[in-house]
Structure formats: C-alpha cells, structure tokens
Amino acid sequence: MGPLGLYSVVVLIWGSTWIAIQYQLSVGPELAVAYRFVLAAVILMAWCVIRGLPMRYSLRDHVFMAALGVCLFSLNYVLIYIASAHLTSGLLAVVFSTIVIMNMINGAIFFKRRPETRTLIGAAIGLGGISLVFARDLAMFDLAAGGSVGLLVSLAGSYIASLGNMASARNQARGIPVLQANAFGMMYGSILLIGYILATGIPFTFDTSPSFVAALIYLSLFGSVLAFGSYLTLLGKIGPDRAAYSSVMFPVVALLLSTWFEGFVWNSNIVLGVGLTLLGNIVILTKRMPKPAVIAMTTTAEATGGTNPTATPCEAKARQSFLSDGG
C-alpha cells in the first residue's frame, strides 16, 4: 500500500476510535488501555508465529523495541488519560497535535533530518486550523483548578509519543519489520501497564457485555494492530514529521462522525478551521512538481555560434521552446 493509502487508513481508523472508546468507560481508563494492548500483542505475536516470521533480535534491538512500547503503547496513554481529568477533549486534541512540531524537532536531534519548508508551512496552517476548531476550549482554559497540571501532563504524553516515533524510525532503519517491532513493543508496553496497575492498586475488573467486548476487539485489531502498523510504516516511508500530521486530521474525522451520529452542529469557526486543516494536509502530503528538464539540441555549428541548416522541424521547435523559456 502506498503512502496515501496508509495515511487514509490511519486517519479514518483513529478518527473513529472515539466511538469504540465510549463503550470502554465501564472500566478504568488504565485497564481499558491495558486490555486493548494485551489483546493486540497476543494477536500480533500469534500472527508472527503462524507466519514463521523471524523473531530473534539482539539485546540492543529489544531495548529499542521496549522503548517503542513504553513510549507509544503505554506511558503516553496513561499520561493523556490523567490529563483528561483536567482538560476538555478538544483542548487535548489541540495539545496532542503539537506532536507534528515535536517530531520535527526530534527528527533533527536524533537523525539530523531537516524538515522541508512546505512541511513547516503545512504544519503551521494545520495547527492554526485545529486551534480554530477548538477555539472555545482554548478560550475557556484556566491554569487554575488543575489546568496547568493537565497541560503539562498532556504535553509530556505527546512528547513521549514523539520519542516512540523516533524509536520506530530507528528500528526500521535497522531493518526490523514494523510487524515484529510492534509485536514486541506492545508486549513490553502491556507489561509496563500491568505493572502500573498493580503498583497503584487499581482493581482488575472486566465488563463482559457484548458492546464492551466488541469495542475492545475493534480497538485492539483495528485501532492498534492495523492503525499503528499503517502509521509506523507510513513514518518509515515519508518521515516522522509528515506522518505525524495525521494527528491533526483525527479530530476532523471525529467531528464528521459526530455530525452523523450525534447531530453535532457546525459554526463558522469550525468550518474555517477544518478548511485550514485540510489545506495544511494538501501542502504537506502533495509532492512538489519537478521542473521539466530542457535539453538544448545543438550541433557543432550552433555551439560555435552558427546555425544548423539540417535541423528537423521537431528539433527547431524544441530549440525555439527552450529559448523562449529563458534557456
């Protein structure tokens, strides 16, 4: 699958997971995330074994796969859930979208990767758009009453997720396939989550209702296995900075689905904000059109300032076009 297909899969799945998450609220958020990634790790590990994929890697590679799991499949989620107690979902979406900038900075630090000008411009447009969409949440933000804690914790969670992106980029550069890296990463992340739950004394509860189980399967198989696999593959193809722009698009898809399922009412700010977000998407993902190469068709006589009386009409037309274009 090409970059555009991978990008579409990521945005559509992660933009729709909020529906499934609504059915997971019957248990604590830490437990919901733990169940999600434990099941996802089991699915990936079983798939790797069934397919006979290579699973032996060096200790150093396992360290970086563990870093991937800790940063992208566990700790970042715990911090975002903690922040959600102090911030609105809209403000969380705005904060998390700053991972685009964080990936640019971390890419420059760890990989000496200089972001393209069009990526910087597109990111600025997109972040401005998503901020406009949630302008009301931003206006209501108060540093008092836990707001400052929520902001700092959510920024920390976003930055840790960015470090997970860097770990994935390193693993792919080492030739570790995304499938195996995610399988080990989710396993290590699940171990950390379970350790956190045990350390904090959160009681283990499980909802056996069909809606909870169906949501868990969707979040594990689609939201984790397929979406993370597509996202990290995309990251390896187009770079962390451009891939991370998908985080700006998730809320847009969520708003569209909310309009359909919940009767969400749009206003001028949201329309303009979504328009800017889509424009940023176009700027970042479209490739610059290469300048057409112009070949001067000359002969020895032309090279010395003479003319070529034997030039064919096509050659003459090509030379005239070249000269008229400033060649």
mmCIF file of C-alpha atoms in Angstrom:
data_model
loop_
_atom_site.group_PDB
_atom_site.id
_atom_site.type_symbol
_atom_site.label_atom_id
_atom_site.label_comp_id
_atom_site.label_asym_id
_atom_site.label_seq_id
_atom_site.Cartn_x
_atom_site.Cartn_y
_atom_site.Cartn_z
ATOM 1 C CA MET A 1 0.000 0.000 0.000
ATOM 2 C CA GLY A 2 1.286 3.448 -0.913
ATOM 3 C CA PRO A 3 1.683 6.438 1.423
ATOM 4 C CA LEU A 4 -1.724 7.927 0.561
ATOM 5 C CA GLY A 5 -3.475 4.634 1.284
ATOM 6 C CA LEU A 6 -1.612 4.191 4.579
ATOM 7 C CA TYR A 7 -2.393 7.781 5.566
ATOM 8 C CA SER A 8 -6.085 7.304 4.808
ATOM 9 C CA VAL A 9 -6.247 4.107 6.858
ATOM 10 C CA VAL A 10 -4.606 5.799 9.849
ATOM 11 C CA VAL A 11 -6.805 8.907 9.780
ATOM 12 C CA LEU A 12 -10.069 7.026 9.236
ATOM 13 C CA ILE A 13 -9.432 4.393 11.908
ATOM 14 C CA TRP A 14 -8.020 6.676 14.595
ATOM 15 C CA GLY A 15 -10.646 9.305 13.796
ATOM 16 C CA SER A 16 -13.351 6.712 14.505
ATOM 17 C CA THR A 17 -11.918 5.019 17.597
ATOM 18 C CA TRP A 18 -13.629 7.599 19.848
ATOM 19 C CA ILE A 19 -16.891 5.725 19.165
ATOM 20 C CA ALA A 20 -15.444 2.469 20.489
ATOM 21 C CA ILE A 21 -13.787 4.237 23.432
ATOM 22 C CA GLN A 22 -17.232 5.397 24.598
ATOM 23 C CA TYR A 23 -18.086 1.738 25.233
ATOM 24 C CA GLN A 24 -14.894 1.192 27.254
ATOM 25 C CA LEU A 25 -15.720 3.669 30.017
ATOM 26 C CA SER A 26 -17.327 0.991 32.194
ATOM 27 C CA VAL A 27 -13.807 0.136 33.463
ATOM 28 C CA GLY A 28 -10.942 2.397 34.477
ATOM 29 C CA PRO A 29 -9.037 4.032 31.592
ATOM 30 C CA GLU A 30 -5.762 2.330 32.568
ATOM 31 C CA LEU A 31 -7.482 -1.054 32.492
ATOM 32 C CA ALA A 32 -9.147 -0.286 29.153
ATOM 33 C CA VAL A 33 -5.793 0.589 27.591
ATOM 34 C CA ALA A 34 -4.113 -2.458 29.156
ATOM 35 C CA TYR A 35 -6.789 -4.836 27.830
ATOM 36 C CA ARG A 36 -6.512 -3.210 24.407
ATOM 37 C CA PHE A 37 -2.762 -3.648 24.054
ATOM 38 C CA VAL A 38 -2.567 -7.059 25.722
ATOM 39 C CA LEU A 39 -5.039 -8.382 23.135
ATOM 40 C CA ALA A 40 -3.232 -6.540 20.317
ATOM 41 C CA ALA A 41 0.126 -8.004 21.430
ATOM 42 C CA VAL A 42 -1.346 -11.523 21.523
ATOM 43 C CA ILE A 43 -2.800 -11.083 18.014
ATOM 44 C CA LEU A 44 0.493 -9.819 16.581
ATOM 45 C CA MET A 45 2.637 -12.417 18.325
ATOM 46 C CA ALA A 46 0.346 -15.232 17.171
ATOM 47 C CA TRP A 47 0.407 -13.895 13.600
ATOM 48 C CA CYS A 48 4.207 -13.714 13.582
ATOM 49 C CA VAL A 49 4.493 -17.291 14.861
ATOM 50 C CA ILE A 50 1.906 -18.654 12.406
ATOM 51 C CA ARG A 51 3.646 -16.927 9.502
ATOM 52 C CA GLY A 52 7.054 -18.125 10.691
ATOM 53 C CA LEU A 53 8.456 -14.598 10.725
ATOM 54 C CA PRO A 54 11.955 -14.045 12.177
ATOM 55 C CA MET A 55 11.686 -13.138 15.872
ATOM 56 C CA ARG A 56 15.293 -13.259 17.066
ATOM 57 C CA TYR A 57 16.917 -9.879 17.570
ATOM 58 C CA SER A 58 19.847 -8.509 19.508
ATOM 59 C CA LEU A 59 19.537 -7.243 23.074
ATOM 60 C CA ARG A 60 20.092 -3.693 21.812
ATOM 61 C CA ASP A 61 17.242 -4.093 19.324
ATOM 62 C CA HIS A 62 14.999 -5.346 22.123
ATOM 63 C CA VAL A 63 15.885 -2.257 24.159
ATOM 64 C CA PHE A 64 14.667 -0.018 21.354
ATOM 65 C CA MET A 65 11.556 -2.148 20.790
ATOM 66 C CA ALA A 66 10.856 -1.814 24.506
ATOM 67 C CA ALA A 67 11.341 1.950 24.160
ATOM 68 C CA LEU A 68 8.801 1.887 21.343
ATOM 69 C CA GLY A 69 6.312 0.025 23.531
ATOM 70 C CA VAL A 70 6.815 2.167 26.615
ATOM 71 C CA CYS A 71 6.605 5.462 24.715
ATOM 72 C CA LEU A 72 3.905 4.686 22.161
ATOM 73 C CA PHE A 73 1.781 1.877 23.586
ATOM 74 C CA SER A 74 1.553 2.578 27.306
ATOM 75 C CA LEU A 75 3.105 5.532 29.144
ATOM 76 C CA ASN A 76 1.818 8.132 26.690
ATOM 77 C CA TYR A 77 -1.717 6.774 27.054
ATOM 78 C CA VAL A 78 -1.539 6.813 30.846
ATOM 79 C CA LEU A 79 -0.437 10.457 30.820
ATOM 80 C CA ILE A 80 -3.098 11.504 28.313
ATOM 81 C CA TYR A 81 -5.801 9.819 30.417
ATOM 82 C CA ILE A 82 -4.516 11.584 33.539
ATOM 83 C CA ALA A 83 -4.589 14.905 31.675
ATOM 84 C CA SER A 84 -8.159 14.245 30.501
ATOM 85 C CA ALA A 85 -9.315 14.692 34.098
ATOM 86 C CA HIS A 86 -8.269 18.361 33.876
ATOM 87 C CA LEU A 87 -8.685 19.277 30.188
ATOM 88 C CA THR A 88 -11.521 19.070 27.689
ATOM 89 C CA SER A 89 -11.226 16.577 24.839
ATOM 90 C CA GLY A 90 -10.943 19.462 22.375
ATOM 91 C CA LEU A 91 -8.001 21.004 24.186
ATOM 92 C CA LEU A 92 -6.364 17.578 24.423
ATOM 93 C CA ALA A 93 -6.716 17.232 20.652
ATOM 94 C CA VAL A 94 -5.004 20.596 20.158
ATOM 95 C CA VAL A 95 -2.166 19.701 22.556
ATOM 96 C CA PHE A 96 -1.614 16.263 21.032
ATOM 97 C CA SER A 97 -1.499 17.722 17.512
ATOM 98 C CA THR A 98 1.710 19.503 18.539
ATOM 99 C CA ILE A 99 3.407 16.128 18.034
ATOM 100 C CA VAL A 100 3.895 17.372 14.464
ATOM 101 C CA ILE A 101 6.314 20.032 15.753
ATOM 102 C CA MET A 102 7.832 17.626 18.288
ATOM 103 C CA ASN A 103 8.591 15.104 15.557
ATOM 104 C CA MET A 104 10.312 17.792 13.503
ATOM 105 C CA ILE A 105 12.486 18.762 16.474
ATOM 106 C CA ASN A 106 13.267 15.179 17.461
ATOM 107 C CA GLY A 107 13.946 14.219 13.849
ATOM 108 C CA ALA A 108 16.533 16.993 13.671
ATOM 109 C CA ILE A 109 18.074 15.971 17.022
ATOM 110 C CA PHE A 110 18.257 12.219 16.531
ATOM 111 C CA PHE A 111 18.521 11.822 12.751
ATOM 112 C CA LYS A 112 19.828 15.214 11.591
ATOM 113 C CA ARG A 113 16.679 15.361 9.461
ATOM 114 C CA ARG A 114 15.900 18.915 8.402
ATOM 115 C CA PRO A 115 12.174 19.487 7.836
ATOM 116 C CA GLU A 116 11.138 20.709 4.422
ATOM 117 C CA THR A 117 9.825 24.250 4.136
ATOM 118 C CA ARG A 118 6.492 23.007 2.795
ATOM 119 C CA THR A 119 6.159 20.710 5.833
ATOM 120 C CA LEU A 120 6.703 23.643 8.194
ATOM 121 C CA ILE A 121 4.170 25.764 6.307
ATOM 122 C CA GLY A 122 1.607 22.960 6.155
ATOM 123 C CA ALA A 123 2.028 22.183 9.847
ATOM 124 C CA ALA A 124 1.556 25.841 10.779
ATOM 125 C CA ILE A 125 -1.631 26.037 8.688
ATOM 126 C CA GLY A 126 -2.965 22.778 10.105
ATOM 127 C CA LEU A 127 -2.218 23.642 13.735
ATOM 128 C CA GLY A 128 -3.867 27.019 13.221
ATOM 129 C CA GLY A 129 -6.909 25.277 11.786
ATOM 130 C CA ILE A 130 -7.262 22.753 14.600
ATOM 131 C CA SER A 131 -6.843 25.554 17.150
ATOM 132 C CA LEU A 132 -9.661 27.440 15.437
ATOM 133 C CA VAL A 133 -11.878 24.350 15.539
ATOM 134 C CA PHE A 134 -11.452 24.150 19.309
ATOM 135 C CA ALA A 135 -11.264 27.909 19.913
ATOM 136 C CA ARG A 136 -13.974 27.703 22.579
ATOM 137 C CA ASP A 137 -11.995 25.130 24.557
ATOM 138 C CA LEU A 138 -8.906 27.315 24.320
ATOM 139 C CA ALA A 139 -10.840 30.389 25.441
ATOM 140 C CA MET A 140 -12.231 28.534 28.465
ATOM 141 C CA PHE A 141 -8.855 27.153 29.515
ATOM 142 C CA ASP A 142 -7.831 28.126 33.035
ATOM 143 C CA LEU A 143 -4.440 27.371 34.538
ATOM 144 C CA ALA A 144 -6.103 27.203 37.928
ATOM 145 C CA ALA A 145 -8.066 24.191 39.182
ATOM 146 C CA GLY A 146 -5.654 21.665 37.693
ATOM 147 C CA GLY A 147 -5.462 23.221 34.242
ATOM 148 C CA SER A 148 -1.712 23.790 34.451
ATOM 149 C CA VAL A 149 -1.151 20.201 35.587
ATOM 150 C CA GLY A 150 -3.308 18.868 32.777
ATOM 151 C CA LEU A 151 -1.461 20.963 30.207
ATOM 152 C CA LEU A 152 1.980 19.869 31.385
ATOM 153 C CA VAL A 153 0.989 16.199 31.641
ATOM 154 C CA SER A 154 -0.614 16.187 28.177
ATOM 155 C CA LEU A 155 2.455 17.858 26.670
ATOM 156 C CA ALA A 156 4.633 15.234 28.378
ATOM 157 C CA GLY A 157 2.435 12.453 26.986
ATOM 158 C CA SER A 158 2.638 13.929 23.486
ATOM 159 C CA TYR A 159 6.416 14.293 23.675
ATOM 160 C CA ILE A 160 6.821 10.726 24.906
ATOM 161 C CA ALA A 161 4.704 9.553 21.954
ATOM 162 C CA SER A 162 7.064 11.501 19.696
ATOM 163 C CA LEU A 163 10.017 9.640 21.226
ATOM 164 C CA GLY A 164 8.179 6.428 20.369
ATOM 165 C CA ASN A 165 8.052 7.623 16.761
ATOM 166 C CA MET A 166 11.819 8.112 16.853
ATOM 167 C CA ALA A 167 12.309 4.604 18.262
ATOM 168 C CA SER A 168 10.243 3.201 15.398
ATOM 169 C CA ALA A 169 12.274 5.181 12.847
ATOM 170 C CA ARG A 170 15.468 3.760 14.364
ATOM 171 C CA ASN A 171 14.099 0.198 14.299
ATOM 172 C CA GLN A 172 13.080 0.479 10.662
ATOM 173 C CA ALA A 173 16.479 1.929 9.770
ATOM 174 C CA ARG A 174 17.991 -1.179 11.390
ATOM 175 C CA GLY A 175 15.854 -3.359 9.138
ATOM 176 C CA ILE A 176 13.420 -4.547 11.829
ATOM 177 C CA PRO A 177 9.997 -5.020 10.195
ATOM 178 C CA VAL A 178 7.146 -2.960 11.649
ATOM 179 C CA LEU A 179 5.091 -6.088 12.371
ATOM 180 C CA GLN A 180 7.675 -7.724 14.631
ATOM 181 C CA ALA A 181 8.697 -4.435 16.240
ATOM 182 C CA ASN A 182 5.068 -3.679 17.099
ATOM 183 C CA ALA A 183 4.507 -7.202 18.441
ATOM 184 C CA PHE A 184 7.412 -6.913 20.861
ATOM 185 C CA GLY A 185 6.682 -3.257 21.556
ATOM 186 C CA MET A 186 3.068 -3.908 22.506
ATOM 187 C CA MET A 187 4.163 -6.822 24.669
ATOM 188 C CA TYR A 188 6.637 -4.640 26.564
ATOM 189 C CA GLY A 189 4.123 -1.806 26.774
ATOM 190 C CA SER A 190 1.474 -4.147 28.162
ATOM 191 C CA ILE A 191 3.887 -5.383 30.822
ATOM 192 C CA LEU A 192 4.510 -1.786 31.902
ATOM 193 C CA LEU A 193 0.778 -1.039 32.002
ATOM 194 C CA ILE A 194 0.052 -4.099 34.113
ATOM 195 C CA GLY A 195 2.908 -3.162 36.435
ATOM 196 C CA TYR A 196 1.459 0.350 36.750
ATOM 197 C CA ILE A 197 -1.990 -1.030 37.562
ATOM 198 C CA LEU A 198 -0.587 -3.358 40.221
ATOM 199 C CA ALA A 199 1.602 -0.628 41.738
ATOM 200 C CA THR A 200 -1.284 1.838 42.015
ATOM 201 C CA GLY A 201 -3.691 -0.735 43.432
ATOM 202 C CA ILE A 202 -6.292 -0.413 40.670
ATOM 203 C CA PRO A 203 -8.666 -3.400 41.000
ATOM 204 C CA PHE A 204 -8.922 -5.642 37.939
ATOM 205 C CA THR A 205 -12.460 -5.562 36.571
ATOM 206 C CA PHE A 206 -13.825 -6.693 33.227
ATOM 207 C CA ASP A 207 -17.103 -5.889 31.508
ATOM 208 C CA THR A 208 -18.496 -8.954 29.735
ATOM 209 C CA SER A 209 -21.217 -7.040 27.889
ATOM 210 C CA PRO A 210 -21.268 -7.513 24.082
ATOM 211 C CA SER A 211 -20.722 -3.775 23.488
ATOM 212 C CA PHE A 212 -17.590 -3.695 25.658
ATOM 213 C CA VAL A 213 -16.142 -6.843 24.088
ATOM 214 C CA ALA A 214 -16.911 -5.633 20.543
ATOM 215 C CA ALA A 215 -15.301 -2.254 21.262
ATOM 216 C CA LEU A 216 -12.253 -3.982 22.745
ATOM 217 C CA ILE A 217 -11.839 -6.135 19.645
ATOM 218 C CA TYR A 218 -12.197 -3.099 17.362
ATOM 219 C CA LEU A 219 -9.686 -1.036 19.347
ATOM 220 C CA SER A 220 -7.211 -3.920 19.524
ATOM 221 C CA LEU A 221 -7.449 -5.199 15.958
ATOM 222 C CA PHE A 222 -8.181 -2.006 14.028
ATOM 223 C CA GLY A 223 -7.140 0.804 16.375
ATOM 224 C CA SER A 224 -3.889 -0.884 17.442
ATOM 225 C CA VAL A 225 -2.753 -3.655 15.085
ATOM 226 C CA LEU A 226 -3.844 -2.132 11.762
ATOM 227 C CA ALA A 227 -3.669 1.586 12.538
ATOM 228 C CA PHE A 228 -0.337 1.540 14.367
ATOM 229 C CA GLY A 229 1.107 -0.800 11.750
ATOM 230 C CA SER A 230 -0.020 1.545 8.970
ATOM 231 C CA TYR A 231 1.133 4.667 10.805
ATOM 232 C CA LEU A 232 4.617 3.406 11.600
ATOM 233 C CA THR A 233 5.022 2.032 8.075
ATOM 234 C CA LEU A 234 3.982 5.464 6.794
ATOM 235 C CA LEU A 235 6.503 7.040 9.153
ATOM 236 C CA GLY A 236 9.248 4.949 7.572
ATOM 237 C CA LYS A 237 8.150 5.982 4.074
ATOM 238 C CA ILE A 238 7.586 9.731 4.402
ATOM 239 C CA GLY A 239 9.308 10.626 7.680
ATOM 240 C CA PRO A 240 8.084 11.334 11.238
ATOM 241 C CA ASP A 241 7.201 14.989 10.626
ATOM 242 C CA ARG A 242 4.849 14.417 7.698
ATOM 243 C CA ALA A 243 3.346 11.214 9.127
ATOM 244 C CA ALA A 244 2.560 12.967 12.407
ATOM 245 C CA TYR A 245 0.277 15.411 10.603
ATOM 246 C CA SER A 246 -2.324 12.650 10.746
ATOM 247 C CA SER A 247 -2.789 13.642 14.419
ATOM 248 C CA VAL A 248 -4.189 16.964 13.185
ATOM 249 C CA MET A 249 -6.673 15.138 10.954
ATOM 250 C CA PHE A 250 -8.103 12.736 13.601
ATOM 251 C CA PRO A 251 -10.327 15.400 15.232
ATOM 252 C CA VAL A 252 -11.685 16.405 11.829
ATOM 253 C CA VAL A 253 -12.847 12.846 11.132
ATOM 254 C CA ALA A 254 -14.241 12.647 14.667
ATOM 255 C CA LEU A 255 -16.242 15.838 14.065
ATOM 256 C CA LEU A 256 -17.643 14.460 10.815
ATOM 257 C CA LEU A 257 -18.706 11.247 12.538
ATOM 258 C CA SER A 258 -20.143 13.203 15.456
ATOM 259 C CA THR A 259 -22.247 15.170 12.956
ATOM 260 C CA TRP A 260 -23.645 11.917 11.602
ATOM 261 C CA PHE A 261 -24.144 10.026 14.871
ATOM 262 C CA GLU A 262 -24.722 12.779 17.426
ATOM 263 C CA GLY A 263 -26.170 15.696 15.476
ATOM 264 C CA PHE A 264 -23.122 17.916 16.068
ATOM 265 C CA VAL A 265 -23.805 21.491 14.902
ATOM 266 C CA TRP A 266 -21.105 23.307 12.941
ATOM 267 C CA ASN A 267 -20.345 27.013 13.165
ATOM 268 C CA SER A 268 -18.224 29.387 11.084
ATOM 269 C CA ASN A 269 -15.100 28.853 13.231
ATOM 270 C CA ILE A 270 -15.278 25.090 12.798
ATOM 271 C CA VAL A 271 -15.881 25.306 9.045
ATOM 272 C CA LEU A 272 -12.927 27.663 8.590
ATOM 273 C CA GLY A 273 -10.741 25.615 10.935
ATOM 274 C CA VAL A 274 -11.471 22.369 9.102
ATOM 275 C CA GLY A 275 -10.773 24.126 5.804
ATOM 276 C CA LEU A 276 -7.365 25.285 7.057
ATOM 277 C CA THR A 277 -6.612 21.817 8.399
ATOM 278 C CA LEU A 278 -7.380 20.255 5.022
ATOM 279 C CA LEU A 279 -5.264 22.897 3.291
ATOM 280 C CA GLY A 280 -2.344 22.058 5.577
ATOM 281 C CA ASN A 281 -2.919 18.408 4.708
ATOM 282 C CA ILE A 282 -2.615 19.199 0.994
ATOM 283 C CA VAL A 283 0.539 21.280 1.477
ATOM 284 C CA ILE A 284 2.293 18.570 3.496
ATOM 285 C CA LEU A 285 1.322 15.478 1.527
ATOM 286 C CA THR A 286 1.452 16.657 -2.070
ATOM 287 C CA LYS A 287 4.768 16.326 -3.802
ATOM 288 C CA ARG A 288 6.460 19.301 -5.410
ATOM 289 C CA MET A 289 6.108 19.089 -9.169
ATOM 290 C CA PRO A 290 9.583 18.651 -10.656
ATOM 291 C CA LYS A 291 10.685 21.248 -13.150
ATOM 292 C CA PRO A 292 10.737 19.770 -16.664
ATOM 293 C CA ALA A 293 14.238 19.120 -17.866
ATOM 294 C CA VAL A 294 15.028 21.114 -21.003
ATOM 295 C CA ILE A 295 17.598 19.764 -23.395
ATOM 296 C CA ALA A 296 19.233 22.170 -25.813
ATOM 297 C CA MET A 297 19.527 20.441 -29.155
ATOM 298 C CA THR A 298 22.661 21.853 -30.682
ATOM 299 C CA THR A 299 25.150 20.872 -33.269
ATOM 300 C CA THR A 300 28.808 21.733 -33.539
ATOM 301 C CA ALA A 301 27.909 24.694 -35.727
ATOM 302 C CA GLU A 302 25.389 26.017 -33.138
ATOM 303 C CA ALA A 303 27.886 25.569 -30.323
ATOM 304 C CA THR A 304 30.258 27.903 -32.109
ATOM 305 C CA GLY A 305 27.578 30.475 -32.781
ATOM 306 C CA GLY A 306 26.432 29.247 -36.211
ATOM 307 C CA THR A 307 23.169 27.692 -37.303
ATOM 308 C CA ASN A 308 22.157 24.198 -38.226
ATOM 309 C CA PRO A 309 20.507 24.215 -41.639
ATOM 310 C CA THR A 310 19.811 20.471 -41.408
ATOM 311 C CA ALA A 311 17.711 20.687 -38.201
ATOM 312 C CA THR A 312 14.374 18.908 -38.473
ATOM 313 C CA PRO A 313 11.138 20.809 -37.723
ATOM 314 C CA CYS A 314 10.895 18.993 -34.360
ATOM 315 C CA GLU A 315 14.448 19.980 -33.420
ATOM 316 C CA ALA A 316 13.833 23.564 -34.443
ATOM 317 C CA LYS A 317 10.614 23.690 -32.410
ATOM 318 C CA ALA A 318 12.363 22.229 -29.367
ATOM 319 C CA ARG A 319 15.172 24.793 -29.590
ATOM 320 C CA GLN A 320 12.688 27.680 -30.021
ATOM 321 C CA SER A 321 10.743 26.474 -26.973
ATOM 322 C CA PHE A 322 13.953 26.271 -24.972
ATOM 323 C CA LEU A 323 14.972 29.803 -25.938
ATOM 324 C CA SER A 324 11.514 31.262 -25.259
ATOM 325 C CA ASP A 325 11.573 29.750 -21.758
ATOM 326 C CA GLY A 326 14.754 31.644 -20.960
ATOM 327 C CA GLY A 327 17.187 28.803 -21.634
#
